[in-house]
Coordinates of C-alpha atoms in Angstrom, one line a residue:
Chain A
M1 CA -2.1 38.4 72.9
A2 CA 1.5 39.2 72.1
T3 CA 3.6 41.3 74.4
T4 CA 5.7 44.2 73.3
D5 CA 8.7 42.2 74.2
G6 CA 7.7 39.4 71.8
D7 CA 7.0 41.9 69.0
S8 CA 10.4 43.4 69.1
A9 CA 12.1 40.0 69.2
T10 CA 10.3 38.9 66.0
A11 CA 11.2 42.3 64.4
S12 CA 14.8 41.9 65.2
Q13 CA 14.7 38.3 64.1
R14 CA 13.2 39.4 60.8
L15 CA 15.8 42.1 60.4
D16 CA 18.5 39.5 61.1
K17 CA 16.9 37.2 58.5
D18 CA 16.8 40.0 55.9
T19 CA 20.4 40.8 56.3
R20 CA 21.3 37.2 56.1
E21 CA 19.3 36.7 53.0
K22 CA 21.0 39.7 51.4
L23 CA 24.4 38.3 52.4
V24 CA 23.5 34.9 50.9
T25 CA 22.4 36.6 47.7
A26 CA 25.6 38.6 47.5
V27 CA 27.8 35.6 48.0
R28 CA 25.7 33.6 45.5
H29 CA 26.1 36.2 42.8
T30 CA 29.8 36.8 43.5
I31 CA 30.5 33.1 42.9
L32 CA 28.2 32.9 39.9
L33 CA 29.8 36.0 38.3
T34 CA 33.3 34.6 39.0
W35 CA 32.4 31.4 37.2
S36 CA 30.9 33.4 34.4
F37 CA 34.2 35.2 34.0
I38 CA 36.1 31.8 34.1
V39 CA 33.8 30.5 31.4
L40 CA 33.9 33.6 29.1
F41 CA 37.5 34.9 29.4
P42 CA 39.2 32.0 27.5
L43 CA 36.6 32.2 24.8
Y44 CA 36.9 36.0 24.6
W45 CA 40.7 35.7 24.5
L46 CA 40.6 33.2 21.7
A47 CA 38.2 35.3 19.7
S48 CA 40.1 38.5 20.3
M49 CA 43.3 36.8 19.2
S50 CA 41.7 35.7 16.0
L51 CA 40.7 39.3 15.3
K52 CA 44.0 41.0 16.0
P53 CA 46.2 42.2 13.1
P54 CA 49.1 39.8 12.2
G55 CA 52.1 40.1 14.4
T56 CA 50.3 41.5 17.4
A57 CA 48.3 38.4 18.3
N58 CA 50.6 37.5 21.2
S59 CA 52.3 40.7 22.2
L60 CA 52.7 41.2 25.9
P61 CA 51.5 43.3 27.6
P62 CA 48.4 42.5 25.5
D63 CA 46.8 45.1 23.3
W64 CA 43.5 45.3 25.1
I65 CA 42.3 47.9 22.6
F66 CA 42.9 47.1 19.0
L67 CA 41.3 47.6 15.6
P68 CA 39.7 44.2 14.8
T69 CA 40.6 42.8 11.4
V70 CA 39.3 39.7 9.6
Y71 CA 42.7 39.1 8.1
N72 CA 43.1 35.8 9.8
Y73 CA 39.7 34.6 8.7
I74 CA 40.5 35.6 5.1
Q75 CA 43.8 33.7 5.3
L76 CA 41.8 30.7 6.7
L77 CA 39.3 30.8 3.8
Q78 CA 42.1 30.9 1.3
N79 CA 43.6 27.8 3.0
S80 CA 42.2 24.9 1.0
G81 CA 43.2 22.5 3.7
F82 CA 41.0 24.2 6.3
V83 CA 38.1 24.7 4.0
G84 CA 38.3 21.1 2.8
A85 CA 38.5 19.7 6.4
F86 CA 35.7 21.9 7.6
A87 CA 33.5 20.7 4.7
N88 CA 34.6 17.1 5.3
S89 CA 33.5 17.4 8.9
L90 CA 30.2 18.9 8.1
I91 CA 29.4 16.2 5.5
M92 CA 30.7 13.2 7.5
V93 CA 29.2 14.3 10.8
S94 CA 25.8 15.2 9.3
A95 CA 25.7 11.9 7.4
S96 CA 26.5 10.0 10.6
V97 CA 23.7 11.8 12.5
V98 CA 21.2 10.8 9.8
L99 CA 22.4 7.2 9.8
V100 CA 22.5 6.9 13.6
L101 CA 19.0 8.1 13.8
L102 CA 17.8 5.7 11.1
I103 CA 19.4 2.8 13.0
G104 CA 18.8 3.9 16.6
V105 CA 15.3 5.5 16.7
P106 CA 13.3 2.4 15.4
A107 CA 15.3 0.1 17.8
A108 CA 14.5 2.5 20.7
Y109 CA 10.8 2.3 19.7
V110 CA 10.8 -1.5 20.0
L111 CA 12.7 -1.4 23.3
S112 CA 10.1 1.0 24.6
R113 CA 7.0 -0.8 23.4
Y114 CA 7.7 -4.5 23.5
D115 CA 8.6 -6.9 26.3
I116 CA 12.2 -7.7 25.3
P117 CA 13.7 -10.7 27.2
M118 CA 16.5 -9.5 29.5
E119 CA 15.7 -5.9 28.5
R120 CA 18.0 -4.4 31.2
D121 CA 20.9 -6.5 30.1
V122 CA 20.3 -5.5 26.5
L123 CA 20.3 -1.8 27.5
V124 CA 23.5 -2.2 29.6
W125 CA 25.1 -4.0 26.6
I126 CA 24.1 -1.1 24.4
L127 CA 25.6 1.4 26.9
S128 CA 28.7 -0.7 27.2
S129 CA 29.6 0.2 23.6
R130 CA 30.2 3.7 25.0
M131 CA 32.5 2.3 27.7
L132 CA 34.9 0.8 25.2
P133 CA 37.8 3.3 25.0
P134 CA 38.0 4.6 21.4
I135 CA 41.7 3.9 21.2
A136 CA 41.0 0.2 21.8
V137 CA 38.2 0.2 19.2
V138 CA 40.1 2.1 16.6
L139 CA 43.1 -0.2 16.6
P140 CA 41.3 -3.2 15.0
F141 CA 39.4 -0.9 12.7
F142 CA 42.7 0.6 11.5
I143 CA 43.7 -2.8 10.3
I144 CA 40.4 -3.8 8.9
F145 CA 39.7 -0.5 7.1
R146 CA 43.0 -0.9 5.2
E147 CA 41.9 -4.4 4.0
L148 CA 38.4 -3.1 3.0
N149 CA 39.7 0.1 1.4
L150 CA 37.8 2.2 3.9
F151 CA 41.0 3.8 5.2
D152 CA 40.9 7.6 4.7
T153 CA 37.4 7.5 3.3
R154 CA 34.4 9.5 4.4
I155 CA 32.3 6.3 4.6
G156 CA 34.7 4.8 7.1
M157 CA 34.6 7.9 9.3
V158 CA 30.8 8.0 9.1
L159 CA 30.7 4.5 10.4
M160 CA 33.0 5.3 13.3
Y161 CA 31.0 8.4 14.2
V162 CA 27.8 6.2 14.2
S163 CA 29.6 3.9 16.7
I164 CA 30.1 6.8 19.2
N165 CA 26.5 7.9 19.2
L166 CA 24.4 4.8 18.7
S167 CA 24.1 4.0 22.4
L168 CA 23.1 7.6 23.2
V169 CA 20.4 7.7 20.5
V170 CA 18.9 4.4 21.7
W171 CA 18.8 5.4 25.4
V172 CA 17.5 8.9 24.9
M173 CA 14.9 7.9 22.4
K174 CA 13.7 5.0 24.5
A175 CA 13.1 7.4 27.3
F176 CA 11.2 9.8 25.1
F177 CA 9.1 7.0 23.6
D178 CA 8.3 5.8 27.2
G179 CA 6.9 9.2 27.8
I180 CA 4.4 9.1 24.9
P181 CA 1.2 7.3 25.9
E182 CA 0.5 4.1 24.0
T183 CA -3.2 5.1 23.7
L184 CA -2.2 7.5 20.9
E185 CA -1.1 4.6 18.6
E186 CA -3.9 2.4 19.7
A187 CA -6.4 5.1 18.6
A188 CA -4.6 5.2 15.2
R189 CA -4.7 1.3 15.0
V190 CA -8.5 1.4 15.6
D191 CA -8.7 3.8 12.6
G192 CA -7.1 1.1 10.5
A193 CA -3.4 2.2 10.5
T194 CA -0.8 -0.5 10.6
Q195 CA 1.7 -0.5 13.4
F196 CA 4.4 1.1 11.1
Q197 CA 2.0 3.9 10.2
G198 CA 1.2 4.4 13.8
F199 CA 4.9 4.8 14.5
R200 CA 5.6 7.1 11.6
K201 CA 2.5 9.3 11.7
V202 CA 1.7 9.4 15.4
V203 CA 4.7 8.5 17.6
L204 CA 7.5 10.1 15.6
P205 CA 5.9 13.6 15.4
A206 CA 5.2 13.4 19.2
A207 CA 8.9 12.6 19.8
K208 CA 10.2 15.4 17.7
P209 CA 11.9 17.4 20.5
G210 CA 13.7 14.3 21.6
I211 CA 14.9 13.5 18.0
F212 CA 16.0 17.1 17.5
S213 CA 18.0 17.3 20.7
V214 CA 19.6 13.8 20.3
A215 CA 20.5 14.7 16.8
I216 CA 22.3 17.9 17.9
I217 CA 24.1 16.2 20.8
S218 CA 25.2 13.4 18.5
F219 CA 26.4 16.0 16.0
I220 CA 28.5 17.7 18.8
F221 CA 30.1 14.4 20.0
A222 CA 31.1 13.5 16.5
W223 CA 32.2 17.1 15.6
I224 CA 34.7 17.3 18.5
E225 CA 36.2 13.8 17.9
L226 CA 39.9 13.8 17.2
L227 CA 41.2 10.3 17.6
F228 CA 39.3 8.6 14.7
G229 CA 40.5 11.2 12.3
L230 CA 44.0 10.9 13.6
V231 CA 44.2 7.2 13.1
L232 CA 41.8 6.5 10.2
T233 CA 42.5 9.4 7.8
S234 CA 45.5 10.8 6.1
F235 CA 44.4 13.2 3.4
E236 CA 41.0 12.7 1.8
A237 CA 38.7 12.4 4.8
V238 CA 40.6 14.6 7.3
P239 CA 38.1 16.2 9.8
V240 CA 38.5 19.8 11.0
T241 CA 39.7 18.7 14.5
L242 CA 42.7 17.0 12.9
F243 CA 43.4 20.0 10.8
V244 CA 43.4 22.2 13.9
Y245 CA 45.7 19.7 15.5
S246 CA 48.1 19.9 12.6
F247 CA 48.3 23.6 13.1
I248 CA 49.4 23.1 16.7
G249 CA 51.9 20.6 15.6
S250 CA 53.7 22.8 13.1
R251 CA 57.0 24.2 14.1
S252 CA 56.2 27.9 13.7
I253 CA 52.8 28.3 15.0
E254 CA 50.7 31.0 13.3
W255 CA 48.8 32.0 16.5
G256 CA 46.3 34.2 14.8
M257 CA 45.2 31.6 12.2
L258 CA 45.1 28.9 14.9
A259 CA 42.8 31.1 17.0
A260 CA 40.6 31.8 14.0
A261 CA 40.4 28.1 13.1
S262 CA 39.4 27.2 16.7
T263 CA 36.9 30.0 16.9
A264 CA 35.3 28.9 13.6
M265 CA 35.0 25.4 15.0
I266 CA 33.4 26.5 18.2
I267 CA 30.8 29.0 17.0
P268 CA 28.4 26.6 15.2
V269 CA 28.4 24.3 18.3
V270 CA 27.6 27.2 20.7
V271 CA 24.6 28.0 18.5
F272 CA 23.5 24.4 18.5
L273 CA 23.9 24.1 22.3
I274 CA 21.8 27.1 22.9
A275 CA 19.2 25.9 20.5
V276 CA 18.6 22.7 22.4
N277 CA 19.4 24.0 25.9
K278 CA 16.0 23.0 27.2
Y279 CA 16.5 19.3 26.3
L280 CA 20.2 19.2 26.9
A281 CA 19.9 17.6 30.3
A282 CA 17.7 14.9 28.9
G283 CA 20.0 14.2 26.0
L284 CA 23.3 14.3 28.0
S285 CA 22.0 12.1 30.8
F286 CA 21.1 9.4 28.3
G287 CA 17.4 10.2 28.8
V288 CA 17.4 9.6 32.5
V289 CA 16.5 13.2 33.4
I290 CA 13.6 14.1 31.1
K291 CA 11.8 16.9 32.8
E292 CA 13.3 20.1 34.0
Chain B
M1 CA -18.4 -9.3 -7.8
S2 CA -15.5 -8.9 -10.2
T3 CA -12.9 -11.6 -10.6
P4 CA -9.3 -10.2 -10.8
T5 CA -7.1 -11.5 -13.6
Q6 CA -4.3 -13.9 -13.0
T7 CA -1.5 -11.3 -13.1
E8 CA -3.3 -8.9 -10.8
T9 CA -3.7 -11.6 -8.2
T10 CA -0.1 -12.6 -8.2
S11 CA 1.3 -9.0 -8.1
K12 CA -1.1 -8.0 -5.4
S13 CA -0.4 -11.0 -3.3
T14 CA 3.4 -10.5 -3.7
F15 CA 3.1 -7.0 -2.6
A16 CA 0.7 -8.0 0.2
R17 CA 3.0 -10.8 1.3
L18 CA 5.9 -8.4 1.5
R19 CA 3.8 -5.9 3.4
D20 CA 2.7 -8.6 5.8
L21 CA 6.2 -9.7 6.2
W22 CA 7.2 -6.1 7.1
N23 CA 4.3 -5.6 9.4
D24 CA 4.3 -9.0 11.1
Y25 CA 8.0 -8.9 11.9
L26 CA 8.2 -5.1 12.4
P27 CA 10.1 -5.3 15.8
Y28 CA 12.7 -7.5 14.2
W29 CA 13.3 -5.2 11.2
F30 CA 13.5 -2.3 13.7
M31 CA 16.0 -4.0 15.9
A32 CA 18.2 -5.8 13.3
P33 CA 20.3 -2.9 12.1
M34 CA 21.0 -1.7 15.7
V35 CA 21.9 -5.2 16.9
A36 CA 24.2 -5.7 13.8
V37 CA 26.1 -2.4 14.4
M38 CA 26.3 -3.1 18.1
V39 CA 27.8 -6.5 17.6
M40 CA 30.3 -5.0 15.2
I41 CA 31.4 -2.3 17.6
T42 CA 31.3 -4.2 20.8
F43 CA 32.4 -7.8 20.2
F44 CA 34.5 -7.4 17.2
P45 CA 37.1 -4.8 18.6
G46 CA 37.5 -6.7 21.8
A47 CA 38.0 -10.1 20.1
Y48 CA 40.4 -8.6 17.5
D49 CA 42.4 -6.7 20.2
L50 CA 42.7 -10.0 22.0
Y51 CA 43.8 -11.8 18.9
L52 CA 46.4 -9.2 18.0
S53 CA 47.8 -9.1 21.5
L54 CA 48.6 -12.8 21.3
I55 CA 50.5 -12.9 18.0
A56 CA 54.0 -11.7 17.0
E57 CA 53.2 -9.8 13.7
P58 CA 49.8 -8.4 12.8
T59 CA 48.2 -10.6 10.1
L60 CA 44.7 -11.2 9.1
D61 CA 45.3 -14.9 8.4
V62 CA 44.7 -16.6 11.7
F63 CA 46.3 -19.8 10.5
A64 CA 49.5 -18.1 9.5
A65 CA 49.7 -16.1 12.7
D66 CA 52.6 -16.8 15.1
F67 CA 51.0 -17.0 18.5
V68 CA 53.5 -15.9 21.2
G69 CA 51.5 -16.3 24.4
L70 CA 51.7 -13.4 26.8
S71 CA 54.9 -11.9 25.6
N72 CA 53.3 -8.8 24.3
F73 CA 51.7 -8.2 27.7
E74 CA 55.1 -8.7 29.2
T75 CA 56.7 -6.1 26.9
A76 CA 53.8 -3.7 27.6
F77 CA 54.0 -4.0 31.3
T78 CA 57.8 -4.0 31.7
R79 CA 59.3 -1.8 29.0
G80 CA 56.0 -0.3 27.6
G81 CA 55.2 1.9 30.5
A82 CA 51.7 0.5 30.8
I83 CA 51.6 0.6 34.6
H84 CA 52.7 4.2 34.7
S85 CA 50.1 5.2 32.1
F86 CA 47.4 3.4 34.1
V87 CA 48.4 5.3 37.2
I88 CA 48.3 8.6 35.3
T89 CA 44.9 7.7 33.8
I90 CA 43.4 6.9 37.2
T91 CA 44.8 10.1 38.7
V92 CA 43.2 12.2 36.0
V93 CA 39.9 10.4 35.9
V94 CA 39.4 10.4 39.7
S95 CA 40.5 14.0 40.3
A96 CA 38.5 15.4 37.3
L97 CA 35.4 13.4 38.3
L98 CA 35.5 14.6 41.9
L99 CA 36.2 18.2 40.9
E100 CA 33.5 18.3 38.2
T101 CA 30.9 16.6 40.4
V102 CA 31.4 19.0 43.3
L103 CA 31.7 22.1 41.2
G104 CA 28.8 21.1 39.0
F105 CA 26.6 20.5 42.0
V106 CA 27.5 23.7 43.8
L107 CA 26.9 25.8 40.7
A108 CA 23.6 24.0 40.0
A109 CA 22.4 24.6 43.6
L110 CA 23.5 28.3 43.4
V111 CA 21.8 28.9 40.1
A112 CA 18.6 27.0 41.3
G113 CA 18.4 29.4 44.2
V114 CA 18.5 32.6 42.1
G115 CA 15.3 34.5 42.6
S116 CA 14.6 35.9 39.1
D117 CA 13.7 33.5 36.3
R118 CA 15.5 35.5 33.7
T119 CA 18.8 35.6 35.6
K120 CA 18.4 31.9 36.2
S121 CA 18.1 31.1 32.5
F122 CA 20.9 33.5 31.7
Y123 CA 23.3 31.6 33.9
R124 CA 22.0 28.3 32.7
V125 CA 22.7 29.1 29.1
L126 CA 26.0 30.8 29.8
F127 CA 27.4 27.9 31.9
I128 CA 26.8 25.2 29.2
I129 CA 29.0 27.0 26.6
P130 CA 32.4 25.4 27.4
M131 CA 30.9 22.1 26.2
A132 CA 31.0 23.5 22.7
V133 CA 34.8 23.6 22.8
A134 CA 36.3 20.5 21.2
P135 CA 39.2 18.9 23.2
V136 CA 41.6 19.9 20.4
S137 CA 40.4 23.5 20.6
L138 CA 40.7 23.4 24.3
A139 CA 44.3 22.3 23.9
T140 CA 44.8 25.3 21.6
I141 CA 43.3 27.7 24.2
G142 CA 45.6 26.1 26.8
R143 CA 48.7 26.5 24.6
I144 CA 47.8 30.1 23.9
M145 CA 46.9 31.2 27.4
L146 CA 49.3 29.2 29.5
N147 CA 52.5 29.5 27.3
S148 CA 55.2 30.7 29.6
E149 CA 56.4 33.3 27.1
I150 CA 53.3 34.6 25.4
G151 CA 50.5 33.4 27.7
I152 CA 48.2 35.8 29.3
I153 CA 47.7 33.8 32.5
P154 CA 51.4 33.5 33.5
Y155 CA 51.8 37.2 32.5
V156 CA 49.0 38.3 34.8
I157 CA 50.3 36.1 37.7
N158 CA 53.8 37.4 37.3
T159 CA 52.9 41.1 37.0
G160 CA 49.8 41.3 39.0
T161 CA 50.6 39.1 42.0
P162 CA 53.7 38.6 44.2
F163 CA 53.9 35.0 43.0
A164 CA 55.9 33.6 40.1
A165 CA 53.8 31.6 37.7
P166 CA 54.8 28.0 37.3
N167 CA 55.3 26.7 33.8
F168 CA 51.9 25.1 33.5
L169 CA 52.8 22.8 30.6
S170 CA 56.1 21.4 31.9
E171 CA 56.1 21.8 35.7
V172 CA 52.4 21.0 36.6
P173 CA 51.1 19.4 33.4
L174 CA 48.9 16.9 35.1
L175 CA 47.1 19.6 37.2
T176 CA 46.8 21.7 34.0
V177 CA 45.1 18.8 32.2
I178 CA 42.7 18.2 35.1
L179 CA 41.8 21.9 35.4
L180 CA 41.2 22.2 31.6
D181 CA 39.0 19.1 31.6
A182 CA 37.1 20.6 34.5
W183 CA 36.6 23.8 32.6
N184 CA 35.4 21.8 29.6
W185 CA 33.0 19.3 31.3
T186 CA 31.8 20.8 34.6
P187 CA 28.9 22.2 32.5
F188 CA 27.9 18.6 31.7
M189 CA 27.4 17.9 35.5
F190 CA 25.9 21.3 36.0
I191 CA 23.2 21.0 33.5
I192 CA 22.1 17.5 34.6
F193 CA 22.2 18.4 38.3
Y194 CA 20.3 21.6 37.6
A195 CA 17.6 19.6 35.9
G196 CA 17.6 17.1 38.8
L197 CA 17.3 19.9 41.3
S198 CA 14.4 21.4 39.4
S199 CA 12.6 18.1 39.6
V200 CA 12.7 17.9 43.4
P201 CA 9.1 18.5 44.5
K202 CA 8.5 21.9 46.1
T203 CA 6.5 20.2 48.9
L204 CA 9.5 18.2 49.9
I205 CA 11.6 21.4 50.2
E206 CA 8.8 23.2 52.0
A207 CA 8.4 20.4 54.5
S208 CA 12.1 20.4 55.3
R209 CA 12.0 24.2 55.6
V210 CA 9.2 24.0 58.2
D211 CA 11.5 21.8 60.3
G212 CA 13.8 24.8 60.5
A213 CA 16.7 22.7 59.2
P214 CA 19.7 24.8 58.0
M215 CA 20.3 24.9 54.3
W216 CA 23.2 22.4 54.2
R217 CA 21.2 19.8 56.2
R218 CA 18.3 20.2 53.8
Y219 CA 20.7 19.3 51.0
V220 CA 22.4 16.4 52.8
H221 CA 19.2 14.8 54.2
V222 CA 16.5 15.7 51.8
I223 CA 17.6 16.9 48.4
I224 CA 20.7 14.8 47.7
P225 CA 19.0 11.5 48.7
Y226 CA 16.1 12.4 46.4
M227 CA 18.5 13.1 43.6
K228 CA 20.5 10.0 44.0
P229 CA 19.6 8.4 40.6
V230 CA 20.4 11.6 38.8
V231 CA 23.8 12.0 40.6
F232 CA 24.5 8.3 39.9
V233 CA 23.8 8.6 36.2
A234 CA 25.6 11.8 35.7
T235 CA 28.8 10.6 37.4
L236 CA 28.6 7.2 35.7
I237 CA 28.4 8.8 32.2
R238 CA 31.1 11.3 33.0
L239 CA 33.3 8.4 34.4
I240 CA 32.8 6.5 31.1
D241 CA 33.6 9.6 29.0
L242 CA 36.7 10.4 31.2
F243 CA 38.2 7.1 30.3
R244 CA 37.8 8.2 26.6
T245 CA 40.0 11.3 27.2
F246 CA 42.5 11.8 24.4
G247 CA 42.3 14.9 22.3
V248 CA 43.0 17.5 25.0
V249 CA 46.1 15.8 26.3
Y250 CA 47.3 14.9 22.8
G251 CA 47.0 18.5 21.7
L252 CA 48.3 20.1 24.8
T253 CA 51.3 18.0 25.9
G254 CA 51.3 15.0 23.6
G255 CA 51.7 12.9 26.8
G256 CA 54.7 14.8 28.0
P257 CA 56.9 16.3 29.2
G258 CA 58.5 12.8 29.2
T259 CA 55.7 10.6 30.1
A260 CA 54.2 12.9 32.8
T261 CA 50.7 13.0 31.2
Q262 CA 50.9 9.8 29.3
L263 CA 47.3 8.5 29.6
V264 CA 46.7 4.9 28.6
S265 CA 45.1 6.1 25.4
I266 CA 48.2 8.1 24.5
N267 CA 50.5 5.2 25.4
I268 CA 48.5 2.9 23.1
Y269 CA 48.6 5.4 20.3
E270 CA 52.4 5.8 20.7
Q271 CA 53.0 2.1 20.7
M272 CA 51.0 1.9 17.5
F273 CA 52.3 4.8 15.5
I274 CA 55.7 5.8 17.0
N275 CA 57.1 2.5 18.2
N276 CA 55.2 0.7 15.4
Q277 CA 54.3 -2.2 17.8
I278 CA 50.7 -2.9 17.0
T279 CA 50.6 -6.1 19.0
V280 CA 52.0 -4.5 22.2
A281 CA 49.4 -1.7 21.7
A282 CA 46.7 -4.3 21.4
A283 CA 47.9 -5.9 24.6
I284 CA 47.5 -2.7 26.5
A285 CA 44.2 -1.9 24.7
I286 CA 42.6 -5.2 25.7
V287 CA 43.6 -4.8 29.4
Y288 CA 42.3 -1.2 29.3
L289 CA 39.1 -2.2 27.6
V290 CA 38.4 -5.1 30.0
L291 CA 39.2 -3.0 33.1
V292 CA 37.0 -0.1 32.1
V293 CA 34.0 -2.3 31.0
A294 CA 34.3 -4.4 34.2
L295 CA 34.6 -1.4 36.4
C296 CA 31.5 0.3 34.9
N297 CA 29.5 -2.9 35.0
V298 CA 30.4 -3.5 38.7
I299 CA 29.3 0.0 39.5
I300 CA 26.0 -0.5 37.6
A301 CA 25.5 -3.8 39.3
K302 CA 26.3 -2.5 42.8
V303 CA 24.5 0.8 42.7
G304 CA 22.0 -0.2 40.0
F305 CA 19.7 1.9 38.1
E306 CA 17.2 1.9 41.0
G307 CA 14.9 4.8 40.7
V308 CA 16.0 5.2 37.2
W309 CA 14.2 2.4 35.5
D310 CA 11.5 1.6 38.0

């Protein structure tokens, strides 16, 4: 039987615990809200700058309240350089994603289902393609592309984008295939399907979320790439990142248009990121973290 | 039983033979394109960098090439500023990696502890957004917000606090680069750590809670050891990608002022296109490539993917 003394002790302990928990929660949310502000403020600033009337974009003290205008975006749409570069990036990056999936997904399937000799070494070799600094890779390709007439072509850029993402696709898809039970294909084989049919009709549909997320993450990594465009293009195949850079480089910077161009580059990627946010950890960790 | 005509037999057997060839050697067909591309992007650049670094003038004709031994390396490491750029690169990589790992883990732990599921997913989605910003756009944001004349951040520091704002791009350029990279890529660590934390079995946490261990000890002795493979993979991938840094520095400072933020990648680029010394650039490139690949492979061999593959 508990004494009155004991009862009051537990009560005060409980009270103590309650206040402590409240304090912990308060600190937690203070930190998280501060970080939210750090995340959002630069993006808000960029977007608001792109919507300010010309001439007021960088006035200090800042115009916190202003009448938004799409003037900068209209200017941007009339700039054939920007429109061309944006279209270029969309075409080249999308093509590279299709190509890297065609090359990487079947290979990942084999790595997942067959006993490959020295499988670990093969996987580390594949990963090592990501370790090569792009500047060291692009230098030989700069010379070879000139010989092969691939310099400043979309095809050349597509190949370089494939090189960034192939290791990612193989690793992530191998992990996803590992998670799909082999009994599924075996059942299909019993029904008379060939191995290829089993892969195409049974395994691929089951791996859809993996393919979707790795496609989007590959898209992002290629979309944000600057160096390959800088070294391997001059006019025809200029990607949007290089166009934005040329804006920064010009002597008299048009801040409003620069902000608009950057915002236009960021928005589609934000949408993509949110679309795959559930599988983002799996994709970004090269398939090591699959479950959340 | 009907006998097929001669032509039917041949065409059918040709098709069947092709199909058999496809099905019997399926793993080879599936692997071949990947292996071909991998050979092209791993062995070829290294070999070609090495070749270029040993000759006087870039030429495709190996027999006409004028081999000059290590003189390109000598130029790179005496007058080329290679050593300085290696020091800068290591400073940026190590500081940014530490900052992003710690920040990412703290944020992940804080979000994982939020009570309501809706608030949790709100923070989780919000915190990944900086990854959408391309390095060159990040450089744009940096130039807009940190500019000592028109930037909002120096303005707020100067008018709202008793301190005078430093010129972020010329006085503390290295710190600025590190902080911008941390803004950009802490989300990468956050999202992987968050997933890792969510996979820690509830029973494990409950058991440690019964022991009455304080929160920090639960993390140090139970949760972090359990998450070791996740922490290893996240930091390894981030390390690899940090060595690839180029766009943010190129757009923000162009390696300057002077050579204050001249990463190895910027140095190689300048040797190539500003000094027009492709062979010196190749000498730095091959050293950089070998060091990065060796470092990463040593880390993988030492720490290993234990708990990741088994």
